[in-house]
Amino acid sequence: MAIFIKKFRITVAVILAFTAATAWADVVPGDVINKDNWQKIEGMVPDPVLNWVKKGDLVMNVTELKFDPKPYYKGWKTATHEPDKFNIEKNVIKEKKTGKYGLWSSQTPPFADLDANDPMLGSKLQFNKKFYMNSTGNITVNFVGYLTARSRLETVFEAKQMSYASFHLGDNPNDFSDKRIILVKKPFDMSGTAIMIWVYNNPENEDKSFMYLPAIRRVRRMSSGGQSDPFLGSDVSMDDIGGLMGDYRKFDYKLLEVKEALFPFRSDVPIELKKEGEGYATTSDFKDIIFGFKDKDFKGPAWMPTNISWVKRKVFVVEAIAKDRRYNYKKQIAWFDAEFNIDGYKIIYDRGEKYWKSMINWIGFYKYQDTNFRTLFVDGQVMVDDRKDHATILNSLSPNNETLMDVKDMNPKDFSSGGFVKFCR
Amino acid sequence: MIQKKYLFLVVIFFLLTTNAWSITLDKGKSVDFSARFITTNSFRTVDPKGYTYPAMEAGSLVQQRNFLQMVLDIELDDLPNGWGGKCHLVPQGFYDSIYDSGPKEYQDVKDSDIRAFEEFEKDFDLREGYLDLYKGSLFLRMGRQNLSWGEIDGGLTIMDRTNPMDASKGLMLETDEMRMPIGMIRGVYDMGDAGIFSALSVEAYFAPEDIIAPIAPYGSQYGFPMLAVDEMINDALAPLLPVVDFLNFVNVLDVDMNELEFAMPEVVPDALKDSRMGIKLGWMMGELGVSLMHMQAWPAQPTAILRYDMTDALMGGSIPKKFNIEQTYEAYQITGMGLNYYEPHLDCVFRAEVGWAWDEPVSVPDINQPLPVIDDSFTINELSNMDFEDGKMVYDDVLRVGLGVDKNFWARFINPSANFTMFFNWVGEFHQDRDLNYELPITDPSTGENIKNYPEEHYFTLILQTQYLSGLLTARVLSAYDVRGENILAVPQVEYIFNNFRFRVQYTYIGGDSLHGFGIFRDRDQIAFVISYFFE
């Protein structure tokens, strides 16, 4: 009997301990995670992000998505998914039937059914991500960048980016993947700077970059390398904008684990768009992200977003190792949402594989009334350099700056050498 | 008859008022206004090396310049028939207070020629003002604007000869501040792809406005080194009077010196056919960018042509009383090509440019400003038989070639957190007639001879830049080397960002004593403290 009681007590103790641990490592909508209860999210966010919570830099409001997100990422046109349409060879995607490079004429994500045991999972996630990020169609974004120290906002830059998603077209004789123009509007000393980038589907064709510099009144040809170099002196590089980016051929991807995580979203409800010409536009009727420098009551750092939504989601944790020794990052670890395959976190290690900086990307969902136009968008990110205690925020969507999506009447000639002239002072 | 320079305004007015276009402003942030204010205080860091007027010692304040620039951009919505448009206006002004409240030497300079310095020390103007219209493949820009062609920069120009450059207001001013917008009509047509040529486009401009770069007046901080005016006259006319001191001339010939008249009128082409104009064809072939250009340009500096006016001449009409040194601009043609290539393995951009100037006006003072030949046997009685021939323009074909390399690289021992950007250029200039005596019409005061130019010149420039403090601090150095004159120019600067302020310290060093190229300013080394504020 005594032995029975002892075993019973041990069993109860084990059960209680297990239950407590589970409760401690789980979160439910309505929870507010801060430095007093960070244990609840241990393992559910990357360690650097957990450290931010422990220090009191980040407070996370846990919620749930109050809508079905599937229509937003299963393919922005209702088209039948074609399984096995694409091949991946050395991290280059090709259409099996035609041999064409890139996501040629893809109307649905190229790898809709992902298997955690697939050794190519990391690469497939990147191609799916590219598809989803282009699912907004041609887009015009007015974004604002903030460079912040811990206690203050240092400088602000504003720019407009126009992206022409060539692979949605039928007629693409130069085999462009996409073309982009970035126009810097502020600060004054950089205002008028214009950058044009041509990206090709065929990886043998190097991207072409052109920059108009108002100081010399001329368009210069720019290097297409240096994608991991600081962009405009900030904490982000070109390959950071949008999360884990870059030339897929230059990385080895590996799945590290599959698990549940707290994933960042702009909001737990979709944002309503309005009709604008042949596309859609944001209104001024949605909440802006409030960063630390805008909230006088916030005790944390100036860069931290204080009102984004954190939702429990299944994620794939993927490691990307750079093969190019000139690339500034040796290792990057990205946490991809398992359903719509966009990364909400990116952790960066330097050439010596020492931890350097971390990024949070928050995703927004957008729709126009009850039509088929539904999309998701990486509408903001903050990159925190934990060595310098400094950060760069890129806020792509704001009630103060209109964003245009699925702009069918965007003029492709604007993205040519001759058309680019109109953006040059 | 509408003057040529107002032609562009007429064109804009015509376009805006026909067809009763309604222009909707500020629909969705269509109007954008910003402004900046810059104050620059510069101090000389070397003592004068002779013949620099006024002679300012090291430590002297030599510039107190205040500059305000406003930029207004207006998107034109709802233009008819699918046109898009934009209006861009840049009013700006400056005031250099040095001549009113600076060192006494500069106040005295202004007192010696109040009219010239009242004009020189301040200005307010609509610097740029143009209208953009675009539809499909066509783009038009009409109005006062800047345009730069070619691949080589860093202060060396081959095909970048459309806009005049004003170097009179400061040493190492920003290139864009020196570039003077001119009224022009410019069009670009995108032709897409044709065979092996991709991104084909054609561009053309016609600039009827006759703006020319001002010459810094005598005594300004950045004027050429020269003798005082009366010393210059004495020096110029001395060969005429080997036996009689010029100052006694008035006694010998009973002539009042004040009767002699010297003028320096500007002579600028006024026929429309002599306007600045050009055409460019550009395309890509793989990684290679190519442009072919042909333009009609005006020289950056005038040719000084001496013309004798025999009206009311002295000694019974033999000796001129009036001397006109006409600052003459004549249009000439340039044909050129530019290439750019991105090499991915080296991660470098290579640039090349070549320009052939046809019959470019060149400075040969022996022919431009001929003085009668005098030898030791000359006597004053022979003055009445002297032949005063007017000067003539001299023309030569000139080949200019340039190469450039751009490279980003890391030097982590100097900057562990940001890379360096490097721009390197070489330009060679080759005059085809090697027998001409190329000189500047400026006397080397130490020798009494004109400053020599050479039929072949080479220049190198190097710009290096990096950033610290997450982009808040920018360190930059521009350097140039004049091979012929063995002169070095080095301009290191640092700039710090604090909110809407920019604080910059810039040191200008000119090494070498040769009065050649930028060595002309050999004793103008300075340190400048610049504060900018952006209103936005």
mmCIF file of N, CA and C in Angstrom, chain B residues 347-437:
data_model
loop_
_atom_site.group_PDB
_atom_site.id
_atom_site.type_symbol
_atom_site.label_atom_id
_atom_site.label_comp_id
_atom_site.label_asym_id
_atom_site.label_seq_id
_atom_site.Cartn_x
_atom_site.Cartn_y
_atom_site.Cartn_z
ATOM 1 N N ASP B 347 32.895 42.372 -59.708
ATOM 2 C CA ASP B 347 31.896 43.258 -59.100
ATOM 3 C C ASP B 347 32.291 44.720 -59.308
ATOM 4 N N CYS B 348 32.616 45.043 -60.553
ATOM 5 C CA CYS B 348 33.034 46.406 -60.921
ATOM 6 C C CYS B 348 32.176 46.904 -62.062
ATOM 7 N N VAL B 349 31.989 48.219 -62.105
ATOM 8 C CA VAL B 349 31.401 48.834 -63.286
ATOM 9 C C VAL B 349 32.513 49.589 -64.003
ATOM 10 N N PHE B 350 32.700 49.274 -65.266
ATOM 11 C CA PHE B 350 33.692 49.974 -66.088
ATOM 12 C C PHE B 350 32.967 50.972 -66.995
ATOM 13 N N ARG B 351 33.568 52.160 -67.102
ATOM 14 C CA ARG B 351 32.964 53.212 -67.921
ATOM 15 C C ARG B 351 34.011 53.742 -68.905
ATOM 16 N N ALA B 352 33.546 54.090 -70.079
ATOM 17 C CA ALA B 352 34.457 54.682 -71.072
ATOM 18 C C ALA B 352 33.699 55.740 -71.845
ATOM 19 N N GLU B 353 34.426 56.745 -72.270
ATOM 20 C CA GLU B 353 33.791 57.821 -73.025
ATOM 21 C C GLU B 353 34.820 58.423 -73.966
ATOM 22 N N VAL B 354 34.376 58.778 -75.147
ATOM 23 C CA VAL B 354 35.267 59.451 -76.093
ATOM 24 C C VAL B 354 34.475 60.556 -76.769
ATOM 25 N N GLY B 355 35.132 61.675 -77.002
ATOM 26 C CA GLY B 355 34.469 62.789 -77.679
ATOM 27 C C GLY B 355 35.427 63.476 -78.628
ATOM 28 N N TRP B 356 34.971 63.734 -79.825
ATOM 29 C CA TRP B 356 35.772 64.457 -80.802
ATOM 30 C C TRP B 356 35.117 65.809 -81.015
ATOM 31 N N ALA B 357 35.823 66.861 -80.624
ATOM 32 C CA ALA B 357 35.318 68.229 -80.800
ATOM 33 C C ALA B 357 35.812 68.755 -82.138
ATOM 34 N N TRP B 358 34.875 69.164 -82.962
ATOM 35 C CA TRP B 358 35.201 69.676 -84.302
ATOM 36 C C TRP B 358 35.362 71.191 -84.232
ATOM 37 N N ASP B 359 36.536 71.677 -84.612
ATOM 38 C CA ASP B 359 36.761 73.130 -84.661
ATOM 39 C C ASP B 359 36.340 73.799 -83.368
ATOM 40 N N GLU B 360 36.885 73.298 -82.299
ATOM 41 C CA GLU B 360 36.585 73.899 -80.996
ATOM 42 C C GLU B 360 37.391 75.186 -80.851
ATOM 43 N N PRO B 361 36.770 76.281 -80.431
ATOM 44 C CA PRO B 361 37.549 77.504 -80.197
ATOM 45 C C PRO B 361 38.588 77.261 -79.112
ATOM 46 N N VAL B 362 39.821 77.627 -79.369
ATOM 47 C CA VAL B 362 40.897 77.420 -78.401
ATOM 48 C C VAL B 362 41.600 78.744 -78.131
ATOM 49 N N SER B 363 42.264 78.785 -77.002
ATOM 50 C CA SER B 363 42.911 80.027 -76.566
ATOM 51 C C SER B 363 44.350 80.059 -77.046
ATOM 52 N N VAL B 364 44.627 80.962 -77.984
ATOM 53 C CA VAL B 364 45.997 81.194 -78.466
ATOM 54 C C VAL B 364 46.165 82.706 -78.444
ATOM 55 N N PRO B 365 46.578 83.262 -77.320
ATOM 56 C CA PRO B 365 46.609 84.722 -77.162
ATOM 57 C C PRO B 365 47.403 85.445 -78.246
ATOM 58 N N ASP B 366 48.430 84.820 -78.772
ATOM 59 C CA ASP B 366 49.215 85.469 -79.840
ATOM 60 C C ASP B 366 48.322 85.844 -81.009
ATOM 61 N N ILE B 367 47.293 85.026 -81.251
ATOM 62 C CA ILE B 367 46.387 85.275 -82.380
ATOM 63 C C ILE B 367 45.099 85.939 -81.902
ATOM 64 N N ASN B 368 44.636 85.575 -80.709
ATOM 65 C CA ASN B 368 43.387 86.145 -80.185
ATOM 66 C C ASN B 368 43.559 87.609 -79.792
ATOM 67 N N GLN B 369 44.689 87.924 -79.216
ATOM 68 C CA GLN B 369 44.930 89.307 -78.761
ATOM 69 C C GLN B 369 46.288 89.791 -79.278
ATOM 70 N N PRO B 370 46.397 89.994 -80.581
ATOM 71 C CA PRO B 370 47.713 90.361 -81.115
ATOM 72 C C PRO B 370 48.082 91.797 -80.764
ATOM 73 N N LEU B 371 49.310 91.971 -80.360
ATOM 74 C CA LEU B 371 49.820 93.315 -80.127
ATOM 75 C C LEU B 371 50.879 93.593 -81.194
ATOM 76 N N PRO B 372 51.004 94.835 -81.623
ATOM 77 C CA PRO B 372 52.004 95.132 -82.657
ATOM 78 C C PRO B 372 53.397 94.713 -82.202
ATOM 79 N N VAL B 373 54.178 94.266 -83.182
ATOM 80 C CA VAL B 373 55.522 93.791 -82.859
ATOM 81 C C VAL B 373 56.436 94.994 -82.661
ATOM 82 N N ILE B 374 57.147 94.971 -81.548
ATOM 83 C CA ILE B 374 58.064 96.071 -81.228
ATOM 84 C C ILE B 374 59.456 95.483 -81.053
ATOM 85 N N ASP B 375 60.455 96.161 -81.654
ATOM 86 C CA ASP B 375 61.811 95.708 -81.343
ATOM 87 C C ASP B 375 62.621 96.873 -80.781
ATOM 88 N N ASP B 376 63.872 96.636 -80.487
ATOM 89 C CA ASP B 376 64.689 97.641 -79.768
ATOM 90 C C ASP B 376 64.932 98.909 -80.572
ATOM 91 N N SER B 377 64.775 98.795 -81.893
ATOM 92 C CA SER B 377 65.066 99.987 -82.699
ATOM 93 C C SER B 377 63.845 100.882 -82.851
ATOM 94 N N PHE B 378 62.760 100.456 -82.249
ATOM 95 C CA PHE B 378 61.501 101.192 -82.407
ATOM 96 C C PHE B 378 61.619 102.588 -81.776
ATOM 97 N N THR B 379 61.070 103.568 -82.480
ATOM 98 C CA THR B 379 61.027 104.919 -81.914
ATOM 99 C C THR B 379 59.589 105.383 -81.862
ATOM 100 N N ILE B 380 59.379 106.370 -81.046
ATOM 101 C CA ILE B 380 58.019 106.838 -80.826
ATOM 102 C C ILE B 380 57.407 107.428 -82.089
ATOM 103 N N ASN B 381 58.240 107.889 -82.988
ATOM 104 C CA ASN B 381 57.697 108.454 -84.227
ATOM 105 C C ASN B 381 57.079 107.396 -85.117
ATOM 106 N N GLU B 382 57.419 106.154 -84.857
ATOM 107 C CA GLU B 382 56.874 105.078 -85.697
ATOM 108 C C GLU B 382 55.494 104.645 -85.241
ATOM 109 N N LEU B 383 55.045 105.232 -84.115
ATOM 110 C CA LEU B 383 53.729 104.850 -83.600
ATOM 111 C C LEU B 383 52.642 105.039 -84.646
ATOM 112 N N SER B 384 52.726 106.105 -85.417
ATOM 113 C CA SER B 384 51.650 106.398 -86.358
ATOM 114 C C SER B 384 51.621 105.416 -87.527
ATOM 115 N N ASN B 385 52.695 104.643 -87.707
ATOM 116 C CA ASN B 385 52.711 103.674 -88.808
ATOM 117 C C ASN B 385 52.373 102.268 -88.348
ATOM 118 N N MET B 386 52.032 102.130 -87.062
ATOM 119 C CA MET B 386 51.801 100.774 -86.548
ATOM 120 C C MET B 386 50.484 100.213 -87.053
ATOM 121 N N ASP B 387 50.520 98.932 -87.219
ATOM 122 C CA ASP B 387 49.361 98.227 -87.748
ATOM 123 C C ASP B 387 48.639 97.534 -86.594
ATOM 124 N N PHE B 388 47.454 98.039 -86.206
ATOM 125 C CA PHE B 388 46.708 97.416 -85.111
ATOM 126 C C PHE B 388 45.692 96.452 -85.713
ATOM 127 N N GLU B 389 46.052 95.198 -85.713
ATOM 128 C CA GLU B 389 45.168 94.182 -86.298
ATOM 129 C C GLU B 389 44.283 93.588 -85.225
ATOM 130 N N ASP B 390 43.022 93.413 -85.520
ATOM 131 C CA ASP B 390 42.127 92.765 -84.566
ATOM 132 C C ASP B 390 42.519 91.301 -84.371
ATOM 133 N N GLY B 391 42.184 90.784 -83.197
ATOM 134 C CA GLY B 391 42.434 89.375 -82.928
ATOM 135 C C GLY B 391 41.471 88.488 -83.703
ATOM 136 N N LYS B 392 41.844 87.221 -83.792
ATOM 137 C CA LYS B 392 41.010 86.264 -84.528
ATOM 138 C C LYS B 392 40.758 85.041 -83.661
ATOM 139 N N MET B 393 39.659 84.388 -83.945
ATOM 140 C CA MET B 393 39.378 83.107 -83.283
ATOM 141 C C MET B 393 40.306 82.045 -83.858
ATOM 142 N N VAL B 394 40.669 81.104 -83.019
ATOM 143 C CA VAL B 394 41.459 79.959 -83.475
ATOM 144 C C VAL B 394 40.672 78.697 -83.175
ATOM 145 N N TYR B 395 40.681 77.767 -84.098
ATOM 146 C CA TYR B 395 39.903 76.548 -83.940
ATOM 147 C C TYR B 395 40.821 75.336 -84.066
ATOM 148 N N ASP B 396 40.449 74.310 -83.338
ATOM 149 C CA ASP B 396 41.235 73.082 -83.435
ATOM 150 C C ASP B 396 40.312 71.906 -83.142
ATOM 151 N N ASP B 397 40.637 70.774 -83.736
ATOM 152 C CA ASP B 397 39.932 69.548 -83.369
ATOM 153 C C ASP B 397 40.569 68.992 -82.100
ATOM 154 N N VAL B 398 39.741 68.553 -81.183
ATOM 155 C CA VAL B 398 40.254 68.054 -79.907
ATOM 156 C C VAL B 398 39.647 66.691 -79.626
ATOM 157 N N LEU B 399 40.479 65.740 -79.294
ATOM 158 C CA LEU B 399 40.018 64.401 -78.906
ATOM 159 C C LEU B 399 40.116 64.297 -77.392
ATOM 160 N N ARG B 400 39.029 63.892 -76.771
ATOM 161 C CA ARG B 400 39.052 63.646 -75.317
ATOM 162 C C ARG B 400 38.604 62.206 -75.069
ATOM 163 N N VAL B 401 39.343 61.528 -74.248
ATOM 164 C CA VAL B 401 39.062 60.122 -73.944
ATOM 165 C C VAL B 401 39.053 59.951 -72.435
ATOM 166 N N GLY B 402 38.132 59.150 -71.950
ATOM 167 C CA GLY B 402 38.076 58.923 -70.511
ATOM 168 C C GLY B 402 37.762 57.482 -70.184
ATOM 169 N N LEU B 403 38.318 57.020 -69.078
ATOM 170 C CA LEU B 403 38.007 55.695 -68.555
ATOM 171 C C LEU B 403 37.658 55.825 -67.083
ATOM 172 N N GLY B 404 36.747 54.995 -66.618
ATOM 173 C CA GLY B 404 36.366 55.055 -65.217
ATOM 174 C C GLY B 404 36.057 53.680 -64.665
ATOM 175 N N VAL B 405 36.256 53.533 -63.368
ATOM 176 C CA VAL B 405 35.939 52.272 -62.686
ATOM 177 C C VAL B 405 35.190 52.601 -61.404
ATOM 178 N N ASP B 406 34.118 51.878 -61.143
ATOM 179 C CA ASP B 406 33.376 52.017 -59.887
ATOM 180 C C ASP B 406 33.448 50.687 -59.156
ATOM 181 N N LYS B 407 33.701 50.777 -57.878
ATOM 182 C CA LYS B 407 33.834 49.504 -57.124
ATOM 183 C C LYS B 407 33.414 49.724 -55.691
ATOM 184 N N ASN B 408 32.635 48.810 -55.159
ATOM 185 C CA ASN B 408 32.353 48.781 -53.723
ATOM 186 C C ASN B 408 33.245 47.720 -53.101
ATOM 187 N N PHE B 409 33.817 48.025 -51.973
ATOM 188 C CA PHE B 409 34.672 47.019 -51.332
ATOM 189 C C PHE B 409 34.653 47.225 -49.829
ATOM 190 N N TRP B 410 35.092 46.215 -49.150
ATOM 191 C CA TRP B 410 35.182 46.281 -47.691
ATOM 192 C C TRP B 410 36.652 46.430 -47.272
ATOM 193 N N ALA B 411 36.856 47.275 -46.274
ATOM 194 C CA ALA B 411 38.165 47.386 -45.613
ATOM 195 C C ALA B 411 37.846 47.406 -44.123
ATOM 196 N N ARG B 412 37.607 46.227 -43.583
ATOM 197 C CA ARG B 412 37.048 46.149 -42.229
ATOM 198 C C ARG B 412 37.994 46.660 -41.159
ATOM 199 N N PHE B 413 39.291 46.744 -41.469
ATOM 200 C CA PHE B 413 40.202 47.280 -40.462
ATOM 201 C C PHE B 413 40.019 48.793 -40.294
ATOM 202 N N ILE B 414 39.405 49.412 -41.314
ATOM 203 C CA ILE B 414 39.118 50.840 -41.213
ATOM 204 C C ILE B 414 37.660 51.050 -40.818
ATOM 205 N N ASN B 415 36.783 50.246 -41.416
ATOM 206 C CA ASN B 415 35.358 50.368 -41.125
ATOM 207 C C ASN B 415 34.759 48.977 -41.101
ATOM 208 N N PRO B 416 34.482 48.437 -39.914
ATOM 209 C CA PRO B 416 33.975 47.064 -39.850
ATOM 210 C C PRO B 416 32.501 46.935 -40.199
ATOM 211 N N SER B 417 31.774 48.069 -40.249
ATOM 212 C CA SER B 417 30.326 47.912 -40.402
ATOM 213 C C SER B 417 29.734 48.472 -41.691
ATOM 214 N N ALA B 418 30.526 49.094 -42.530
ATOM 215 C CA ALA B 418 29.997 49.570 -43.815
ATOM 216 C C ALA B 418 31.090 49.481 -44.865
ATOM 217 N N ASN B 419 30.662 49.336 -46.105
ATOM 218 C CA ASN B 419 31.657 49.203 -47.170
ATOM 219 C C ASN B 419 32.082 50.582 -47.680
ATOM 220 N N PHE B 420 33.070 50.547 -48.571
ATOM 221 C CA PHE B 420 33.563 51.753 -49.228
ATOM 222 C C PHE B 420 33.056 51.763 -50.665
ATOM 223 N N THR B 421 32.779 52.964 -51.140
ATOM 224 C CA THR B 421 32.423 53.139 -52.546
ATOM 225 C C THR B 421 33.541 53.936 -53.199
ATOM 226 N N MET B 422 34.017 53.450 -54.336
ATOM 227 C CA MET B 422 35.121 54.112 -55.026
ATOM 228 C C MET B 422 34.709 54.435 -56.454
ATOM 229 N N PHE B 423 35.022 55.674 -56.873
ATOM 230 C CA PHE B 423 34.850 56.066 -58.273
ATOM 231 C C PHE B 423 36.197 56.593 -58.744
ATOM 232 N N PHE B 424 36.720 56.020 -59.818
ATOM 233 C CA PHE B 424 38.026 56.421 -60.341
ATOM 234 C C PHE B 424 37.868 56.807 -61.802
ATOM 235 N N ASN B 425 38.490 57.928 -62.191
ATOM 236 C CA ASN B 425 38.391 58.394 -63.579
ATOM 237 C C ASN B 425 39.746 58.858 -64.086
ATOM 238 N N TRP B 426 39.978 58.642 -65.342
ATOM 239 C CA TRP B 426 41.101 59.250 -66.061
ATOM 240 C C TRP B 426 40.545 59.922 -67.308
ATOM 241 N N VAL B 427 41.013 61.134 -67.579
ATOM 242 C CA VAL B 427 40.655 61.795 -68.827
ATOM 243 C C VAL B 427 41.919 62.287 -69.504
ATOM 244 N N GLY B 428 42.032 62.038 -70.787
ATOM 245 C CA GLY B 428 43.129 62.572 -71.606
ATOM 246 C C GLY B 428 42.566 63.515 -72.646
ATOM 247 N N GLU B 429 43.266 64.592 -72.852
ATOM 248 C CA GLU B 429 42.822 65.584 -73.834
ATOM 249 C C GLU B 429 43.922 65.750 -74.870
ATOM 250 N N PHE B 430 43.583 65.655 -76.150
ATOM 251 C CA PHE B 430 44.598 65.655 -77.219
ATOM 252 C C PHE B 430 44.197 66.649 -78.296
ATOM 253 N N HIS B 431 44.865 67.785 -78.303
ATOM 254 C CA HIS B 431 44.647 68.756 -79.383
ATOM 255 C C HIS B 431 45.358 68.258 -80.629
ATOM 256 N N GLN B 432 44.725 68.422 -81.777
ATOM 257 C CA GLN B 432 45.276 67.835 -82.993
ATOM 258 C C GLN B 432 46.358 68.700 -83.631
ATOM 259 N N ASP B 433 46.255 69.994 -83.466
ATOM 260 C CA ASP B 433 47.280 70.880 -84.016
ATOM 261 C C ASP B 433 48.303 71.149 -82.928
ATOM 262 N N ARG B 434 49.439 70.497 -83.045
ATOM 263 C CA ARG B 434 50.425 70.597 -81.965
ATOM 264 C C ARG B 434 51.349 71.795 -82.127
ATOM 265 N N ASP B 435 51.153 72.534 -83.195
ATOM 266 C CA ASP B 435 52.035 73.682 -83.421
ATOM 267 C C ASP B 435 51.482 74.976 -82.839
ATOM 268 N N LEU B 436 50.225 74.918 -82.433
ATOM 269 C CA LEU B 436 49.641 76.140 -81.890
ATOM 270 C C LEU B 436 50.204 76.425 -80.507
ATOM 271 N N ASN B 437 50.311 77.700 -80.199
ATOM 272 C CA ASN B 437 50.845 78.095 -78.909
ATOM 273 C C ASN B 437 49.683 78.264 -77.922
#
